[in-house]
XYZ file of N, CA, C and O in Angstrom:
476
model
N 0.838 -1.189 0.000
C 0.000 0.000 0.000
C 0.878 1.245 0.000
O 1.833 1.184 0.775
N 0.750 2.343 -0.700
C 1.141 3.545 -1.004
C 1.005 4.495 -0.221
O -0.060 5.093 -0.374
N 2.127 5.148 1.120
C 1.230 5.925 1.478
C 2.196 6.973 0.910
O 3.172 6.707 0.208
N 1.732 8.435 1.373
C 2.528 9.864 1.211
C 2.425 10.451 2.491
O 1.390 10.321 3.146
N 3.572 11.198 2.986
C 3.905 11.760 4.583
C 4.187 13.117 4.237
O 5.190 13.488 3.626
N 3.184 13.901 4.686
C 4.237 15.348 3.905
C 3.940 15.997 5.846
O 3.122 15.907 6.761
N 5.401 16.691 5.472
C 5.538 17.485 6.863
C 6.172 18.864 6.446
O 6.804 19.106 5.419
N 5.917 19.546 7.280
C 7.097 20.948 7.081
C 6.317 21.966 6.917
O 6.819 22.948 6.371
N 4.954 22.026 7.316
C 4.103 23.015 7.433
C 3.938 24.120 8.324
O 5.045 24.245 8.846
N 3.358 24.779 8.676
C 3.184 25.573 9.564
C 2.849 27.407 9.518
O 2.596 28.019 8.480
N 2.898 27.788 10.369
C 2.686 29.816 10.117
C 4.049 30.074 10.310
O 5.001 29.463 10.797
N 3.828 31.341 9.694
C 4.892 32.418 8.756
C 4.813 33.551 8.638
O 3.639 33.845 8.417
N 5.281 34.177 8.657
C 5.445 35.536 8.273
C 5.433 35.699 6.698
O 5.893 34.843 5.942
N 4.843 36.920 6.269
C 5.048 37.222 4.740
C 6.045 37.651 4.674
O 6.674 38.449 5.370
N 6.312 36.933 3.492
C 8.057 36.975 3.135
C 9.245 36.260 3.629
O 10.443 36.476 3.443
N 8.434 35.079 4.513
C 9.304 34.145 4.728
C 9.435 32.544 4.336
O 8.477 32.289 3.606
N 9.965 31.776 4.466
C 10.311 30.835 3.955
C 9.605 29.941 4.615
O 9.126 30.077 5.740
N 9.503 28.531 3.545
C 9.151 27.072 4.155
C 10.060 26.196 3.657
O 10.864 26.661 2.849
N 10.154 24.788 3.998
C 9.875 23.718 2.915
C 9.144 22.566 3.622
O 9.155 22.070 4.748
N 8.480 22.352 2.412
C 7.336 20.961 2.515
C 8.251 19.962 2.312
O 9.209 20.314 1.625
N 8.260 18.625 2.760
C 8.897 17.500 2.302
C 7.546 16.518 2.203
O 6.478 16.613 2.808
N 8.006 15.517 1.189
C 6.824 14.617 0.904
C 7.443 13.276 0.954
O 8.090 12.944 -0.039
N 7.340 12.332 2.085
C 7.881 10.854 1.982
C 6.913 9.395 1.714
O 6.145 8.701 2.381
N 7.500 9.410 0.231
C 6.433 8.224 -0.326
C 7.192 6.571 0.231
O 8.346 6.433 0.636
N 6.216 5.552 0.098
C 6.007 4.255 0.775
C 5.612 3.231 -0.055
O 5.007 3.551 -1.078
N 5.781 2.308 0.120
C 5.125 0.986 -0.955
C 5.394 1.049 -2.014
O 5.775 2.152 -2.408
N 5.345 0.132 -2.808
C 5.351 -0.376 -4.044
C 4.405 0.687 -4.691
O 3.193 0.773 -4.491
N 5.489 1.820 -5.843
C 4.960 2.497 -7.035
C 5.557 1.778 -8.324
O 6.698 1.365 -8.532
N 4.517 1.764 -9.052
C 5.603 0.716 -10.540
C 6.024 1.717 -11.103
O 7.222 1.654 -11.382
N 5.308 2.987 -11.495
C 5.936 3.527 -12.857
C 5.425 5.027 -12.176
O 4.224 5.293 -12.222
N 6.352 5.955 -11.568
C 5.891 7.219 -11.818
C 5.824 8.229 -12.788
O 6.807 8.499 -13.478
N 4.538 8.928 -12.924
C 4.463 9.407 -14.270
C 4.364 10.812 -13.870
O 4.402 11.705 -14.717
N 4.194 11.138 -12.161
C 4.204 12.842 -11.990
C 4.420 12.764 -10.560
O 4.089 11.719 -9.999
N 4.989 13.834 -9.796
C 4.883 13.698 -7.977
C 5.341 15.061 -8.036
O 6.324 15.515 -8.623
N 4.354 15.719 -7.239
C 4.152 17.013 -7.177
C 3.038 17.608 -5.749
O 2.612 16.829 -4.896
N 2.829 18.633 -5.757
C 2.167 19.599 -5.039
C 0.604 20.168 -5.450
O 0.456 21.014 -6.332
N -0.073 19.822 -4.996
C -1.185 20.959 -5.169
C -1.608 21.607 -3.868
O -0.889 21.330 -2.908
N -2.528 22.332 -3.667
C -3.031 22.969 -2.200
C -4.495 23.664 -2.627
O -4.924 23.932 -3.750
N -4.991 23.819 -1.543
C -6.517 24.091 -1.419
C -7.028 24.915 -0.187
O -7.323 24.417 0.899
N -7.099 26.424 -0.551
C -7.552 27.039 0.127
C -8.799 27.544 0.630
O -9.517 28.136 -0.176
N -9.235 27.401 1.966
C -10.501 27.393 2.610
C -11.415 27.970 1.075
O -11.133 28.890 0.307
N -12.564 27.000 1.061
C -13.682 27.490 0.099
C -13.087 27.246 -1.356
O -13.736 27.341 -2.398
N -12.100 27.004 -1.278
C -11.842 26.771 -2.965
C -11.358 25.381 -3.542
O -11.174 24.454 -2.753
N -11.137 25.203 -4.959
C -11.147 23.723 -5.094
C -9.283 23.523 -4.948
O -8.540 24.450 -4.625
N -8.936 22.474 -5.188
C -7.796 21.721 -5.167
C -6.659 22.541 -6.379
O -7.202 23.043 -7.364
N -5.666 22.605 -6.298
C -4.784 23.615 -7.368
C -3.730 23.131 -7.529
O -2.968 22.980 -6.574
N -3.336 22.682 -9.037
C -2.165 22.363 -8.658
C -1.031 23.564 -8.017
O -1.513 24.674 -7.791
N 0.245 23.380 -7.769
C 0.978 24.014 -7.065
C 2.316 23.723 -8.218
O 2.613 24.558 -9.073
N 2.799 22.829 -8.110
C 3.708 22.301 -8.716
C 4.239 20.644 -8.899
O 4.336 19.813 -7.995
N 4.537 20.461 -10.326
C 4.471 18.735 -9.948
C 5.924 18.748 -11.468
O 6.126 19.593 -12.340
N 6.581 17.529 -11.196
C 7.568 17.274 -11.983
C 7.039 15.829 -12.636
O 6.536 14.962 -11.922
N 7.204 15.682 -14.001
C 7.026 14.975 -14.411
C 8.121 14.535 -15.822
O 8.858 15.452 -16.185
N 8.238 13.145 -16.623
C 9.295 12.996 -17.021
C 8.932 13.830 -18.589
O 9.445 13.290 -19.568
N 8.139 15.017 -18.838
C 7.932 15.732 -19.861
C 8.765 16.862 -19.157
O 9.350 17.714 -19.825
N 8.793 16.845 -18.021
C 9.931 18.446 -16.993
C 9.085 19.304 -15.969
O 7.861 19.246 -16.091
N 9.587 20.048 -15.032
C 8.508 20.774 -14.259
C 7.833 22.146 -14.660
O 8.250 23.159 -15.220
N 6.283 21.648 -13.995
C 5.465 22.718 -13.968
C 5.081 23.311 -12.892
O 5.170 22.818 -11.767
N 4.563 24.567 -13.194
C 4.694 25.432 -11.931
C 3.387 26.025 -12.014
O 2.930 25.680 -13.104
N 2.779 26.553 -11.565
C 1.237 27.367 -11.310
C 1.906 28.729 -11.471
O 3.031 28.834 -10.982
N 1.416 29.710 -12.040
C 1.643 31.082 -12.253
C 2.167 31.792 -11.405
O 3.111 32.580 -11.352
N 1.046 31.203 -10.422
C 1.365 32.587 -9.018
C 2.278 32.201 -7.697
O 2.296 32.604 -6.534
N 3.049 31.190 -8.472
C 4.454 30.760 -7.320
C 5.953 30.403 -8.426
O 7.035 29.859 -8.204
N 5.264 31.091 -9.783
C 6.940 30.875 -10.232
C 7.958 31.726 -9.970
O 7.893 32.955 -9.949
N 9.073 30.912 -9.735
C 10.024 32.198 -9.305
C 10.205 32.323 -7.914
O 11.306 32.755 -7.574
N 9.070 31.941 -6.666
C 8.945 31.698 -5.566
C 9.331 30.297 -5.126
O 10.197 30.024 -4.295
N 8.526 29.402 -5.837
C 8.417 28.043 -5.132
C 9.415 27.039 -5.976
O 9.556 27.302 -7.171
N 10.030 26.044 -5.498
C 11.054 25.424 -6.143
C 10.786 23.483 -5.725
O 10.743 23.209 -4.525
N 10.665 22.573 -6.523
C 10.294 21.408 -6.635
C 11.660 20.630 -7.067
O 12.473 20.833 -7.969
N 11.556 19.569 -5.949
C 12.953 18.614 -5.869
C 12.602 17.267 -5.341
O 12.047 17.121 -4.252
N 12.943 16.255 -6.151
C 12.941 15.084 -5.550
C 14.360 14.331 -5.335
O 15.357 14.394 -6.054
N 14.176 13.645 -4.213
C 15.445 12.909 -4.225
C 14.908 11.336 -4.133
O 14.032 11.098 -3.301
N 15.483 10.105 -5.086
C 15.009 8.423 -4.832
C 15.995 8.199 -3.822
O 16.836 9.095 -3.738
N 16.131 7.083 -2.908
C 16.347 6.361 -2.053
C 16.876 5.318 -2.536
O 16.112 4.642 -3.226
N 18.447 4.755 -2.360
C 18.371 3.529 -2.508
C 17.305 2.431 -1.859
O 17.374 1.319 -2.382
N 16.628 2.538 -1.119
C 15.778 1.798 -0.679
C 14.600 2.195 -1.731
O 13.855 1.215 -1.704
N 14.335 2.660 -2.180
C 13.353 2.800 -2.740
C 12.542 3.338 -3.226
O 11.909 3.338 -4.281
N 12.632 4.088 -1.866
C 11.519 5.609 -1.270
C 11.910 6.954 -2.498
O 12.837 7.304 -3.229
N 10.456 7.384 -2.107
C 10.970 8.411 -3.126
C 10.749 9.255 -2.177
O 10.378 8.786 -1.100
N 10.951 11.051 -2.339
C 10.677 12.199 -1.508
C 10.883 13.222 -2.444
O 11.865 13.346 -3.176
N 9.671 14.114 -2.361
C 9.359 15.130 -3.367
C 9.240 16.422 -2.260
O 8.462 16.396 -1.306
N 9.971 17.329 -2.504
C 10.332 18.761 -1.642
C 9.799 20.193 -2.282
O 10.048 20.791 -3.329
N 9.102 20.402 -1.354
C 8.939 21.631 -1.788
C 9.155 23.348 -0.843
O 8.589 23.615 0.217
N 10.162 24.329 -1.650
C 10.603 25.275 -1.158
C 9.870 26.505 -1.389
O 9.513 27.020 -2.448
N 9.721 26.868 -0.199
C 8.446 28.097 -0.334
C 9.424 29.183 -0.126
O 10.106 29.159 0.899
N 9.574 30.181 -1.029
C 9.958 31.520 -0.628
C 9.358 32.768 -1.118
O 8.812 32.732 -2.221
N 9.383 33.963 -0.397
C 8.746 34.981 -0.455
C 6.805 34.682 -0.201
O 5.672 34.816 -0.664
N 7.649 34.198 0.900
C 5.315 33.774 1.307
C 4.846 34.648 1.467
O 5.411 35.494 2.160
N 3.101 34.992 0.708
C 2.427 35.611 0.959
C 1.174 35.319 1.608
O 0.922 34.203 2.063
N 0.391 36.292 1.660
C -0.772 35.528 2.648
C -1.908 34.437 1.810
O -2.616 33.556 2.298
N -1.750 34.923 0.242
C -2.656 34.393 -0.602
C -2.075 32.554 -0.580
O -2.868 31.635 -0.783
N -0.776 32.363 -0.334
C -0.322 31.274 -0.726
C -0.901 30.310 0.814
O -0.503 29.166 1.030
N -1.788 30.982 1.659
C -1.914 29.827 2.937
C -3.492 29.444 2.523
O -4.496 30.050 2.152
N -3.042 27.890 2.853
C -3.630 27.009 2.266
C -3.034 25.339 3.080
O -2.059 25.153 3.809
N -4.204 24.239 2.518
C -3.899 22.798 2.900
C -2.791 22.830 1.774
O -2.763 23.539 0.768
N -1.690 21.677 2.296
C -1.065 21.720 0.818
C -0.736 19.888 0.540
O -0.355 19.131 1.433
N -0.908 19.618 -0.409
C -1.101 17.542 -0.786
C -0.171 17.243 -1.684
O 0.225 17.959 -2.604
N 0.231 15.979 -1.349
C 1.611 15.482 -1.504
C 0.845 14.784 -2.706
O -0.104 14.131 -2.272
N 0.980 14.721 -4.163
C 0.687 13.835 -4.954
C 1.429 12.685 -5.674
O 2.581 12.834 -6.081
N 0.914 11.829 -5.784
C 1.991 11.096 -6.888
C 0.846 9.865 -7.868
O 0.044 8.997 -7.526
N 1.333 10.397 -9.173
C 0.672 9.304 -10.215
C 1.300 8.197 -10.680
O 2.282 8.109 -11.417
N 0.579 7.299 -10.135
C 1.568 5.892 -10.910
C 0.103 5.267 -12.268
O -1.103 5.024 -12.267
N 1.386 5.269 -13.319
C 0.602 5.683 -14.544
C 0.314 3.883 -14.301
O -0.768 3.394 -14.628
N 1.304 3.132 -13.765
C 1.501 1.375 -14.674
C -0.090 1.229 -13.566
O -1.174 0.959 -14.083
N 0.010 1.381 -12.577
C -0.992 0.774 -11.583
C -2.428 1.619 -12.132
O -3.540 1.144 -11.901
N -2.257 2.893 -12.865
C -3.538 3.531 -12.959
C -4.105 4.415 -11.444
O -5.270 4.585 -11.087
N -3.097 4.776 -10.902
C -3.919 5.135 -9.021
C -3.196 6.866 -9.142
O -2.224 7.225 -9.806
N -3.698 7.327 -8.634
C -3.298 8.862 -8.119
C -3.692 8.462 -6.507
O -4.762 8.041 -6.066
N -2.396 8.761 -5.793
C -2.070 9.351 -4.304
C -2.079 10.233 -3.689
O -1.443 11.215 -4.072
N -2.660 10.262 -2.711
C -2.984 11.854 -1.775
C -2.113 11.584 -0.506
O -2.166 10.552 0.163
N -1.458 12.452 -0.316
C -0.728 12.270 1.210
C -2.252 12.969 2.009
O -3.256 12.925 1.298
N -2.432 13.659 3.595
C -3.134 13.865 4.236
C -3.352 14.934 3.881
O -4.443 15.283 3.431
N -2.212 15.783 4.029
C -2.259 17.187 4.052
C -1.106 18.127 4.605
O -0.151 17.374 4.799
N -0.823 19.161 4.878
C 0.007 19.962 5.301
C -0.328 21.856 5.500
O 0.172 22.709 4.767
N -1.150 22.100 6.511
C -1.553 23.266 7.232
C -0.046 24.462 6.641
O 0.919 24.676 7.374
N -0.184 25.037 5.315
C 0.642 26.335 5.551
C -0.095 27.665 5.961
O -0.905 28.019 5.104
N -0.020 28.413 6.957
C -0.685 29.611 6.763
C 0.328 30.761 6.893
O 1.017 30.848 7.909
N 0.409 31.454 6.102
C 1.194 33.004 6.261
C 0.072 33.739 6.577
O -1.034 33.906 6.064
N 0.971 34.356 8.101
C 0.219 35.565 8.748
C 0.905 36.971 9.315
O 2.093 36.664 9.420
N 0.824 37.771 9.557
C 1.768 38.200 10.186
C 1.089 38.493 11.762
O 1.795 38.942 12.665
């Protein structure tokens, strides 16, 4: 079973920094994307940013800000990172660890991750 662990959340100041880390689990056969989206109170799901083997994409209103990194595991594991800089208040939000495994056909949701910028 697949899970996703994302940690590294929390409040902020505008104009300051995060990073999200995302630690994936179980048997993935074939990843085809592992990335970020987030969802702020009342609104739907967004992507954020996700890397895939076509290259990374970014959402408009965090390019230049937000920065997407994975590192594999000899064991296995994968972990998909994400670097928040120059936070604003618009960017607080749940934020979800994704990953598509194209061979199995499944899209993965980690739980979640509480960012809020406040001052």
């Amino acid at each position: 079973q697949v899970q996703l662990v994302e940690s590294g959340g929390g409040l902020v100041q505008p104009g300051g920094s995060l990073r999200l880390s995302c630690a994936a689990s179980g048997t993935i056969f074939s990843i085809n994307a592992m990335g970020w989206y987030r969802q702020a109170p009342g609104k739907q799901r967004d992507l954020v940013a996700t890397l895939t083997g076509g290259g990374t994409k970014y959402a408009d209103s965090v390019k230049g800000r937000f920065t997407i990194s994975t590192m594999s595991r000899d064991n296995g594991k994968n972990t998909v990172y994400l670097e928040m800089n120059s936070l604003k208040p618009e960017d607080t939000a749940v934020y979800y660890c994704h990953v598509e495994d194209l061979s199995a056909g499944m899209d993965y949701w980690g739980k979640g991750t509480l960012v809020t910028v406040s001052s």
